[in-house]
Coordinates of C-alpha atoms in Angstrom, one line a residue:
Chain A
M1 CA 22.6 -56.2 -4.0
D2 CA 22.7 -59.0 -6.5
T3 CA 19.1 -59.9 -7.1
K4 CA 20.0 -62.8 -9.4
E5 CA 21.3 -64.7 -6.5
D6 CA 19.0 -67.5 -5.6
Q7 CA 17.4 -66.4 -2.3
R8 CA 16.2 -69.8 -1.3
A9 CA 15.8 -70.5 2.4
I10 CA 14.9 -73.8 3.9
R11 CA 11.2 -73.6 5.0
C12 CA 10.1 -75.8 7.9
L13 CA 6.7 -76.4 9.4
V14 CA 7.0 -77.3 13.1
A15 CA 3.7 -79.0 13.9
K16 CA 2.0 -79.9 17.1
V17 CA -0.8 -82.3 16.3
G18 CA -3.5 -83.8 18.4
L19 CA -4.3 -83.4 22.1
D20 CA -0.9 -83.2 23.6
G21 CA -0.1 -79.8 25.1
H22 CA 3.7 -80.1 25.5
D23 CA 5.2 -77.5 23.3
R24 CA 8.4 -76.6 25.0
G25 CA 10.3 -78.8 22.6
A26 CA 8.6 -77.4 19.6
H27 CA 9.4 -73.9 20.7
V28 CA 13.0 -74.7 21.3
I29 CA 13.3 -76.4 17.9
S30 CA 11.6 -73.5 16.2
R31 CA 14.0 -71.1 17.7
A32 CA 17.1 -73.3 16.9
F33 CA 15.9 -73.6 13.3
R34 CA 15.4 -69.9 13.0
D35 CA 18.9 -69.3 14.3
A36 CA 20.2 -71.8 11.8
G37 CA 18.8 -69.5 9.1
F38 CA 15.6 -71.5 8.3
E39 CA 12.2 -70.0 7.9
V40 CA 10.0 -71.6 10.5
I41 CA 6.3 -71.7 10.5
Y42 CA 5.0 -72.9 13.9
S43 CA 1.5 -74.4 13.8
G44 CA 0.5 -73.7 17.4
L45 CA -1.0 -76.3 19.7
H46 CA -3.7 -78.9 19.3
R47 CA -3.9 -78.9 15.5
A48 CA -5.9 -81.4 13.5
P49 CA -4.1 -83.5 10.8
E50 CA -6.0 -81.6 8.1
E51 CA -4.7 -78.3 9.4
I52 CA -1.2 -79.5 9.3
V53 CA -1.8 -80.7 5.7
Q54 CA -3.3 -77.4 4.8
A55 CA -0.4 -75.5 6.2
A56 CA 2.3 -77.8 4.7
V57 CA 0.7 -77.5 1.2
Q58 CA 0.0 -73.7 1.3
E59 CA 3.3 -72.8 2.8
D60 CA 5.2 -75.1 0.4
V61 CA 7.5 -76.2 3.2
D62 CA 10.6 -78.3 2.5
V63 CA 10.5 -79.9 5.9
L64 CA 7.6 -81.0 8.0
G65 CA 8.6 -81.7 11.7
I66 CA 5.8 -83.3 13.7
S67 CA 6.1 -83.2 17.4
I68 CA 4.0 -85.8 19.2
L69 CA 4.2 -86.7 22.9
S70 CA 0.8 -88.1 23.3
G71 CA 1.4 -91.5 21.9
A72 CA -1.1 -91.0 19.1
H73 CA 1.5 -90.9 16.4
D74 CA 0.3 -94.2 14.9
A75 CA -3.1 -92.6 14.2
L76 CA -2.2 -89.0 13.4
V77 CA 1.0 -89.3 11.3
P78 CA -0.7 -91.6 8.7
E79 CA -3.6 -89.1 8.4
I80 CA -1.1 -86.3 7.7
I81 CA 0.8 -88.4 5.1
D82 CA -2.4 -89.3 3.3
G83 CA -3.4 -85.7 3.2
L84 CA -0.1 -84.7 1.8
K85 CA -0.4 -87.3 -0.9
Q86 CA -3.9 -86.0 -1.8
Y87 CA -2.3 -82.6 -2.7
D88 CA 0.8 -84.1 -4.4
A89 CA 2.9 -82.7 -1.5
F90 CA 4.2 -86.0 -0.1
E91 CA 7.1 -86.7 -2.5
D92 CA 9.2 -83.7 -2.0
T93 CA 8.6 -83.0 1.7
L94 CA 11.0 -84.2 4.2
I95 CA 8.9 -85.6 7.1
L96 CA 10.4 -85.8 10.6
V97 CA 8.8 -86.9 13.8
G98 CA 9.9 -85.9 17.2
G99 CA 8.7 -87.3 20.5
I100 CA 8.6 -90.5 22.4
I101 CA 8.2 -93.2 19.8
P102 CA 8.7 -96.9 20.6
D103 CA 11.1 -98.7 18.3
D104 CA 8.4 -100.8 16.6
D105 CA 6.4 -97.7 15.8
E106 CA 9.5 -96.0 14.5
R107 CA 9.9 -98.7 12.0
D108 CA 6.2 -98.4 10.9
L109 CA 6.5 -94.6 10.6
K110 CA 9.5 -94.9 8.4
E111 CA 7.8 -97.4 6.2
L112 CA 5.0 -94.9 5.8
G113 CA 7.4 -92.2 4.6
V114 CA 8.8 -90.5 7.7
T115 CA 12.5 -90.0 7.0
Q116 CA 13.8 -89.8 10.5
V117 CA 12.5 -90.0 14.1
F118 CA 14.2 -88.0 16.9
G119 CA 13.7 -89.1 20.4
P120 CA 14.6 -87.6 23.8
G121 CA 18.3 -86.6 23.9
A122 CA 18.6 -85.8 20.2
S123 CA 20.8 -82.7 19.9
M124 CA 19.9 -79.5 18.0
E125 CA 23.0 -79.7 16.0
E126 CA 22.2 -83.2 14.9
M127 CA 18.7 -82.2 13.8
I128 CA 19.8 -79.0 12.0
E129 CA 22.6 -81.0 10.2
F130 CA 20.1 -83.6 9.2
V131 CA 17.7 -81.0 7.8
R132 CA 20.5 -79.3 5.9
E133 CA 21.6 -82.6 4.3
N134 CA 18.2 -84.0 3.6
A135 CA 16.0 -81.1 2.6
P136 CA 14.7 -82.1 -0.8
E137 CA 16.2 -80.6 -3.9
R138 CA 13.4 -79.1 -5.8
D139 CA 13.4 -79.7 -9.5
P140 CA 13.4 -76.2 -11.0
S141 CA 11.5 -77.3 -14.1
V142 CA 8.5 -78.8 -12.2
Chain B
M1 CA 2.5 -71.7 -21.2
S2 CA 4.3 -73.7 -18.5
A3 CA 2.7 -76.8 -16.9
L4 CA 3.0 -75.1 -13.5
I5 CA 0.9 -72.2 -14.6
D6 CA -1.7 -74.5 -16.3
D7 CA -2.0 -76.3 -12.9
L8 CA -2.3 -73.0 -11.1
L9 CA -5.1 -71.8 -13.4
A10 CA -6.8 -75.1 -13.1
G11 CA -7.0 -74.5 -9.3
K12 CA -4.3 -76.8 -8.0
H13 CA -3.2 -75.6 -4.6
R14 CA 0.2 -77.2 -4.8
A15 CA 0.9 -75.3 -8.0
L16 CA -0.1 -72.0 -6.5
A17 CA 2.1 -72.7 -3.5
R18 CA 5.0 -73.7 -5.7
V19 CA 4.7 -70.6 -7.9
I20 CA 4.8 -68.4 -4.8
S21 CA 7.9 -70.2 -3.7
R22 CA 9.5 -69.5 -7.0
I23 CA 8.6 -65.8 -6.7
E24 CA 10.0 -65.6 -3.2
N25 CA 13.2 -67.4 -4.1
R26 CA 13.7 -65.4 -7.2
Q27 CA 14.4 -68.7 -8.9
P28 CA 15.6 -68.6 -12.5
G29 CA 12.5 -68.3 -14.7
Y30 CA 10.2 -66.8 -12.1
R31 CA 9.8 -63.7 -14.2
D32 CA 8.4 -65.8 -17.1
L33 CA 5.9 -67.3 -14.7
V34 CA 4.8 -63.9 -13.4
S35 CA 4.5 -62.6 -17.0
Q36 CA 2.2 -65.5 -17.8
L37 CA 0.1 -64.7 -14.8
H38 CA -0.4 -61.0 -15.7
D39 CA -3.3 -61.7 -18.2
H40 CA -5.3 -63.5 -15.6
T41 CA -5.1 -60.8 -12.9
G42 CA -7.3 -57.9 -12.1
S43 CA -10.4 -59.5 -10.6
A44 CA -9.5 -59.6 -6.9
D45 CA -10.0 -56.9 -4.3
I46 CA -6.6 -56.4 -2.6
I47 CA -6.7 -55.3 1.1
G48 CA -3.6 -54.3 3.1
I49 CA -3.6 -54.6 6.8
T50 CA -0.9 -53.1 8.9
G51 CA -0.2 -52.0 12.5
S52 CA 2.2 -52.3 15.3
P53 CA 3.1 -55.8 16.7
G54 CA 0.4 -57.1 19.0
A55 CA -2.3 -54.8 17.6
G56 CA -4.3 -57.9 16.6
K57 CA -3.7 -57.9 12.8
S58 CA -3.7 -61.7 12.5
T59 CA -6.8 -62.2 14.5
L60 CA -8.6 -59.5 12.5
V61 CA -7.5 -61.0 9.3
D62 CA -8.7 -64.4 10.4
K63 CA -12.1 -63.1 11.2
L64 CA -12.3 -61.1 8.0
A65 CA -11.4 -64.2 6.0
A66 CA -14.0 -66.3 7.9
T67 CA -16.7 -63.8 7.2
Y68 CA -15.8 -63.6 3.5
R69 CA -16.0 -67.4 3.4
D70 CA -19.5 -67.3 5.0
R71 CA -20.5 -65.0 2.1
G72 CA -19.1 -67.5 -0.4
L73 CA -16.0 -65.6 -1.4
T74 CA -12.6 -67.2 -1.7
V75 CA -9.7 -65.6 0.2
G76 CA -5.9 -65.4 -0.2
V77 CA -3.7 -64.1 2.7
I78 CA -0.1 -63.1 2.6
A79 CA 1.3 -62.5 6.0
I80 CA 4.8 -60.9 6.2
D81 CA 7.0 -61.3 9.3
P82 CA 10.4 -59.9 9.9
A83 CA 13.5 -62.1 9.4
S84 CA 16.7 -62.0 11.4
P85 CA 19.2 -59.6 9.8
F86 CA 21.9 -61.9 11.1
T87 CA 21.0 -65.4 10.1
G88 CA 18.1 -64.7 7.7
G89 CA 16.1 -67.1 9.7
A90 CA 12.5 -66.3 10.8
V91 CA 9.7 -67.7 12.9
L92 CA 6.5 -66.9 11.0
G93 CA 3.8 -67.0 13.6
D94 CA 0.8 -65.4 12.0
R95 CA -0.7 -68.7 11.0
I96 CA -1.4 -69.6 14.6
R97 CA -4.2 -67.1 14.7
M98 CA -5.9 -68.4 11.6
A99 CA -8.1 -70.6 13.8
S100 CA -11.4 -69.8 12.1
N101 CA -10.4 -71.3 8.8
I102 CA -9.2 -74.7 9.8
G103 CA -8.9 -77.1 7.0
D104 CA -10.6 -74.7 4.6
M105 CA -8.4 -74.8 1.5
D106 CA -10.3 -71.9 0.0
V107 CA -8.5 -69.7 2.4
F108 CA -5.0 -69.8 1.0
F109 CA -2.7 -68.5 3.8
R110 CA 0.9 -67.9 3.0
S111 CA 3.6 -66.7 5.4
M112 CA 6.5 -64.7 3.9
S113 CA 9.6 -63.5 5.6
A114 CA 11.3 -60.2 4.9
R115 CA 14.5 -61.8 3.6
G116 CA 16.5 -58.7 3.8
T117 CA 16.1 -57.8 0.2
L118 CA 16.1 -54.1 -0.2
G119 CA 12.9 -53.3 -2.1
G120 CA 12.7 -56.8 -3.2
L121 CA 10.1 -57.7 -0.7
S122 CA 7.5 -55.4 -2.2
T123 CA 8.2 -56.9 -5.7
A124 CA 7.8 -60.4 -4.2
T125 CA 4.6 -59.5 -2.5
T126 CA 3.2 -57.8 -5.6
D127 CA 4.0 -61.0 -7.6
A128 CA 2.6 -63.3 -5.0
V129 CA -0.6 -61.3 -5.0
K130 CA -0.7 -61.7 -8.8
A131 CA -0.5 -65.5 -8.3
L132 CA -3.4 -65.5 -5.9
D133 CA -5.4 -63.2 -8.2
A134 CA -4.8 -65.4 -11.2
F135 CA -5.7 -68.4 -9.1
G136 CA -9.1 -66.8 -8.7
K137 CA -9.2 -65.6 -5.2
D138 CA -11.9 -63.0 -4.7
R139 CA -10.3 -61.2 -1.8
I140 CA -6.6 -60.9 -1.1
I141 CA -5.3 -59.7 2.2
I142 CA -1.7 -58.6 2.8
E143 CA -0.8 -58.4 6.4
T144 CA 2.4 -56.8 7.6
V145 CA 3.9 -55.1 10.6
G146 CA 3.9 -51.4 10.0
A147 CA 7.3 -50.5 11.1
G148 CA 9.1 -48.8 8.2
Q149 CA 9.2 -47.7 4.7
N150 CA 9.5 -51.2 3.4
E151 CA 6.2 -52.2 4.9
I152 CA 4.5 -49.1 3.8
D153 CA 5.7 -49.8 0.2
I154 CA 4.1 -53.2 0.6
V155 CA 0.7 -52.2 1.8
K156 CA 0.7 -49.5 -0.9
T157 CA 0.3 -52.3 -3.4
A158 CA -3.2 -52.9 -2.0
D159 CA -6.4 -51.2 -3.2
T160 CA -7.6 -50.5 0.4
V161 CA -5.3 -50.1 3.4
G162 CA -6.4 -50.7 6.9
V163 CA -4.3 -49.5 9.8
L164 CA -4.8 -51.2 13.2
V165 CA -4.2 -49.2 16.3
P166 CA -4.3 -50.8 19.8
P167 CA -5.8 -48.6 22.5
G168 CA -4.2 -46.8 25.3
S169 CA -0.8 -45.8 24.3
G170 CA 0.3 -42.4 23.0
D171 CA 3.3 -44.1 21.4
D172 CA 1.2 -45.8 18.8
V173 CA -0.3 -42.6 17.8
Q174 CA 3.1 -41.2 17.6
M175 CA 4.0 -43.9 15.2
L176 CA 1.2 -42.8 13.0
K177 CA 2.8 -39.5 12.5
A178 CA 5.7 -41.3 10.8
G179 CA 3.7 -41.8 7.6
I180 CA 1.1 -44.4 8.3
L181 CA -1.6 -41.8 8.8
E182 CA -1.4 -40.9 5.2
I183 CA -1.8 -44.4 3.8
A184 CA -4.8 -45.5 5.8
D185 CA -8.2 -45.8 4.1
I186 CA -9.7 -47.1 7.4
F187 CA -8.5 -47.1 10.9
V188 CA -9.3 -50.0 13.2
V189 CA -9.0 -49.5 16.9
N190 CA -8.9 -53.2 17.8
K191 CA -9.2 -54.5 21.4
A192 CA -11.8 -51.8 21.9
D193 CA -12.9 -53.6 25.1
L194 CA -9.7 -52.4 26.7
D195 CA -9.3 -49.2 28.7
G196 CA -8.3 -46.2 26.7
A197 CA -10.0 -47.3 23.5
D198 CA -12.3 -44.3 23.5
R199 CA -9.4 -42.0 24.0
T200 CA -7.5 -43.6 21.2
V201 CA -10.5 -43.3 18.8
Q202 CA -10.8 -39.6 19.8
E203 CA -7.1 -38.9 19.4
L204 CA -7.2 -40.5 16.0
Q205 CA -10.1 -38.5 14.9
E206 CA -8.6 -35.4 16.1
M207 CA -5.4 -36.1 14.3
L208 CA -7.2 -36.9 11.1
Q209 CA -9.2 -33.6 11.3
Y210 CA -6.0 -31.8 12.1
Q211 CA -4.4 -33.3 9.0
D212 CA -7.6 -32.5 7.1
G213 CA -7.5 -29.0 8.5
G214 CA -4.3 -28.5 6.5
V215 CA -6.5 -27.7 3.6
P216 CA -9.1 -25.4 5.1
G217 CA -11.6 -23.6 2.8
T218 CA -11.2 -26.1 0.0
T219 CA -12.9 -29.2 1.1
G220 CA -14.5 -27.7 4.2
H221 CA -15.1 -29.9 7.1
H222 CA -16.6 -33.1 6.1
G223 CA -18.1 -35.5 8.6
T224 CA -16.4 -38.6 9.7
G225 CA -17.2 -41.5 7.5
D226 CA -19.2 -39.5 5.0
E227 CA -18.3 -39.8 1.4
F228 CA -17.2 -36.5 0.0
T229 CA -16.9 -36.2 -3.7
G230 CA -17.3 -32.5 -4.4
A231 CA -13.7 -31.5 -4.5
D232 CA -11.6 -31.6 -7.5
P233 CA -8.7 -33.8 -6.5
T234 CA -6.1 -31.9 -8.3
G235 CA -7.7 -28.5 -8.3
P236 CA -5.7 -25.4 -7.5
G237 CA -7.6 -25.0 -4.3
A238 CA -6.0 -28.1 -2.9
G239 CA -2.6 -26.4 -2.8
G240 CA -3.9 -23.0 -2.1
G241 CA -4.7 -23.1 1.5
T242 CA -1.8 -25.3 2.6
D243 CA 1.1 -23.4 4.1
H244 CA 1.3 -25.9 6.9
G245 CA 3.8 -28.7 7.1
E246 CA 1.6 -31.0 5.2
A247 CA 2.0 -29.1 2.0
E248 CA 5.2 -30.8 1.1
T249 CA 4.0 -34.3 1.8
E250 CA 0.8 -33.6 0.0
A251 CA 2.7 -32.5 -3.0
E252 CA 5.0 -35.4 -2.9
A253 CA 2.2 -37.8 -2.6
E254 CA 0.5 -36.5 -5.6
G255 CA 0.7 -39.0 -8.4
E256 CA 1.5 -41.6 -5.8
T257 CA -1.0 -43.9 -4.2
N258 CA -2.3 -41.3 -1.8
A259 CA -4.9 -43.1 0.2
K260 CA -6.1 -40.0 1.8
S261 CA -7.0 -38.2 -1.3
E262 CA -9.9 -35.8 -1.6
G263 CA -13.2 -37.5 -1.4
W264 CA -12.4 -40.2 1.1
F265 CA -12.2 -39.5 4.7
P266 CA -10.8 -42.6 6.6
P267 CA -13.3 -43.7 9.1
V268 CA -12.3 -45.0 12.5
V269 CA -13.9 -48.3 13.4
E270 CA -13.8 -50.1 16.8
T271 CA -13.4 -53.8 16.9
V272 CA -12.9 -56.7 19.3
A273 CA -11.6 -59.1 16.7
K274 CA -11.3 -62.1 19.1
D275 CA -15.0 -61.8 19.9
E276 CA -15.9 -61.0 16.3
E277 CA -17.2 -57.6 17.3
G278 CA -17.1 -54.9 14.7
I279 CA -16.1 -57.2 11.9
E280 CA -19.2 -56.4 9.9
D281 CA -18.4 -52.7 10.3
V282 CA -14.9 -53.1 8.9
L283 CA -16.3 -55.1 6.0
G284 CA -18.9 -52.4 5.4
V285 CA -16.2 -49.7 5.2
L286 CA -14.0 -51.9 2.9
A287 CA -17.0 -52.3 0.6
D288 CA -17.7 -48.6 0.7
H289 CA -14.1 -47.9 -0.1
R290 CA -14.2 -50.3 -3.0
E291 CA -17.3 -48.5 -4.3
Y292 CA -15.6 -45.2 -3.9
L293 CA -12.6 -46.4 -5.8
T294 CA -14.6 -47.4 -8.7
S295 CA -17.1 -44.5 -8.9
S296 CA -14.5 -41.8 -8.5
G297 CA -12.0 -43.3 -11.0
E298 CA -9.5 -43.5 -8.2
Q299 CA -9.1 -47.2 -8.9
T300 CA -7.7 -46.5 -12.3
R301 CA -5.4 -43.8 -11.0
R302 CA -4.1 -46.1 -8.3
R303 CA -3.5 -48.9 -10.8
Q304 CA -1.6 -46.5 -13.0
T305 CA 0.7 -45.3 -10.3
R306 CA 1.1 -48.9 -9.0
Y307 CA 2.2 -50.2 -12.4
A308 CA 4.5 -47.2 -12.9
E309 CA 6.0 -47.9 -9.5
E310 CA 6.4 -51.6 -10.3
I311 CA 8.2 -50.8 -13.5
R312 CA 10.5 -48.5 -11.7
T313 CA 11.3 -51.1 -9.1
L314 CA 12.0 -53.8 -11.6
V315 CA 14.2 -51.4 -13.7
Q316 CA 16.1 -50.6 -10.5
E317 CA 16.7 -54.2 -9.7
D318 CA 17.9 -54.9 -13.2
V319 CA 20.2 -51.9 -13.3
N320 CA 21.6 -53.0 -9.9
E321 CA 22.3 -56.3 -11.4
L322 CA 24.0 -54.8 -14.5
V323 CA 26.1 -52.6 -12.2
A324 CA 27.1 -55.6 -10.1
E325 CA 28.3 -57.4 -13.2
E326 CA 30.3 -54.4 -14.2
I327 CA 31.8 -54.0 -10.8
D328 CA 32.9 -57.7 -11.0
R329 CA 34.3 -57.1 -14.4
Q330 CA 36.4 -54.2 -13.2
G331 CA 37.8 -56.4 -10.4
G332 CA 35.4 -56.0 -7.5
L333 CA 35.2 -53.2 -5.0
E334 CA 38.1 -54.2 -2.8
G335 CA 40.8 -52.7 -4.9
F336 CA 38.9 -49.4 -5.2
V337 CA 38.3 -49.3 -1.5
E338 CA 42.1 -49.6 -0.9
E339 CA 42.7 -46.7 -3.3
I340 CA 40.2 -44.6 -1.4
L341 CA 41.7 -45.5 2.0
A342 CA 45.1 -44.5 0.6
K343 CA 43.6 -41.2 -0.5
E344 CA 44.6 -41.8 -4.0
R345 CA 41.0 -41.5 -5.2
D346 CA 37.6 -40.7 -3.8
P347 CA 34.3 -42.6 -3.9
Y348 CA 32.7 -40.2 -6.5
E349 CA 35.5 -40.8 -8.9
I350 CA 35.2 -44.5 -8.5
T351 CA 31.5 -44.4 -9.0
D352 CA 31.9 -42.4 -12.2
Q353 CA 34.4 -45.0 -13.5
L354 CA 32.2 -47.9 -12.7
L355 CA 29.2 -46.4 -14.4
D356 CA 31.1 -45.1 -17.3
P357 CA 30.2 -48.0 -19.7
I358 CA 26.5 -47.6 -18.9
Q359 CA 26.7 -43.8 -19.3
E360 CA 28.4 -44.3 -22.7
C361 CA 25.6 -46.6 -23.9
V362 CA 23.0 -44.1 -22.8
D363 CA 24.8 -41.2 -24.4
E364 CA 25.2 -43.1 -27.6
R365 CA 21.5 -43.9 -27.8
A366 CA 20.6 -40.3 -27.1
G367 CA 22.9 -39.3 -29.9
T368 CA 21.2 -41.6 -32.5
D369 CA 17.7 -40.6 -31.7

């Protein structure tokens, strides 16, 4: 086995934040990501924003996928983003949001630093492809 | 010294996380990073926790970490989960159980997947532990499913190894026979509120005594949980009375990290981790074991064997790499395989040919000495 080969895998945190208990989608995505060869860390239900930040920083994930169906995205997502900034983890983390997000809110989230929002009907292939293409290149010297 | 290491030593979580990623990815230059860490290691207690899936490892680790935090200690956790052998993907789920340490950055929890590297995982774990140690964590817990040699190699990098056994199934005790029995410094029968827990404890104790009984007349029969320091660990008596099956494994284990060496009889502790029952008992035994390691000199011996093992693994990895280069240089394996299929040559011949240049170098050096 060639050990010199870079064994980098795309690491994703699939996060359920806030009080919404609908995790079927998060489970399906976790599994699809796994089958795509990603390493998936699933947060579990009812997580606080600071837990998500803690997990994203410690696990050094390339991708943070936040699943919110409660409608509280406008409060929770900014908190997470602030937390990531506090630990210098905002710049090189691809942040995705999945859920039912009104168009106006989607614009606001993207302005905050969310790269893409996936609503109902988004296909797995589409999401996996998006992650593959947009997962941040890490500067090896930093 | 690289800026990344400076940041890590200064206590930046992001830098620590990034260093561990480098180690996991085997990114170019990771070895320099680990080399720089080496000087700063050696102060943490390293605890390995293993057991079958569903035994309650993550929950126990969570409670242990929370209790350490109550005592003002900082904690690092490395949780290893299997990866798919087909896609390399993994769902790393141990983090879900870390509910007692919400938002507490002084518990640094990191999930790692077994990325299908033969032997590489234990190297990556050892190096990640070094990063946590250098960062200044007081206690480092390695959590892994005890399913095979790979996992056993990993927990052997710990100072103290805890094996979790869920109650009620003979199968789990069967599993212990496959080698985990020998590496445990403490057994934890978790979910002790379930039926069959008493029986599991009893079975474990019997099995331990049976194993212990492999050396009758040398150490006598020491009580469960009592520290026994009278026996000479390498004395002739140790081999004298052993004509049973254990003799071989004992001999093999000599010089290796043999957790069940003379002087420490692994206690069996009952816990209900989800209700925080028995956590103090586990911590008590961990502290006793730490004390034993220091006072008996076992700690030094373990570190010696661990470093020797580490060097061996690294050398193997590098040699594999050299050989891979040589195989490429000689045109790859395919042509050779064809020759073998056509019965023109055989695998041994090919191997000799591939290793010839390396053999020559070694011979040459042997000649000049």
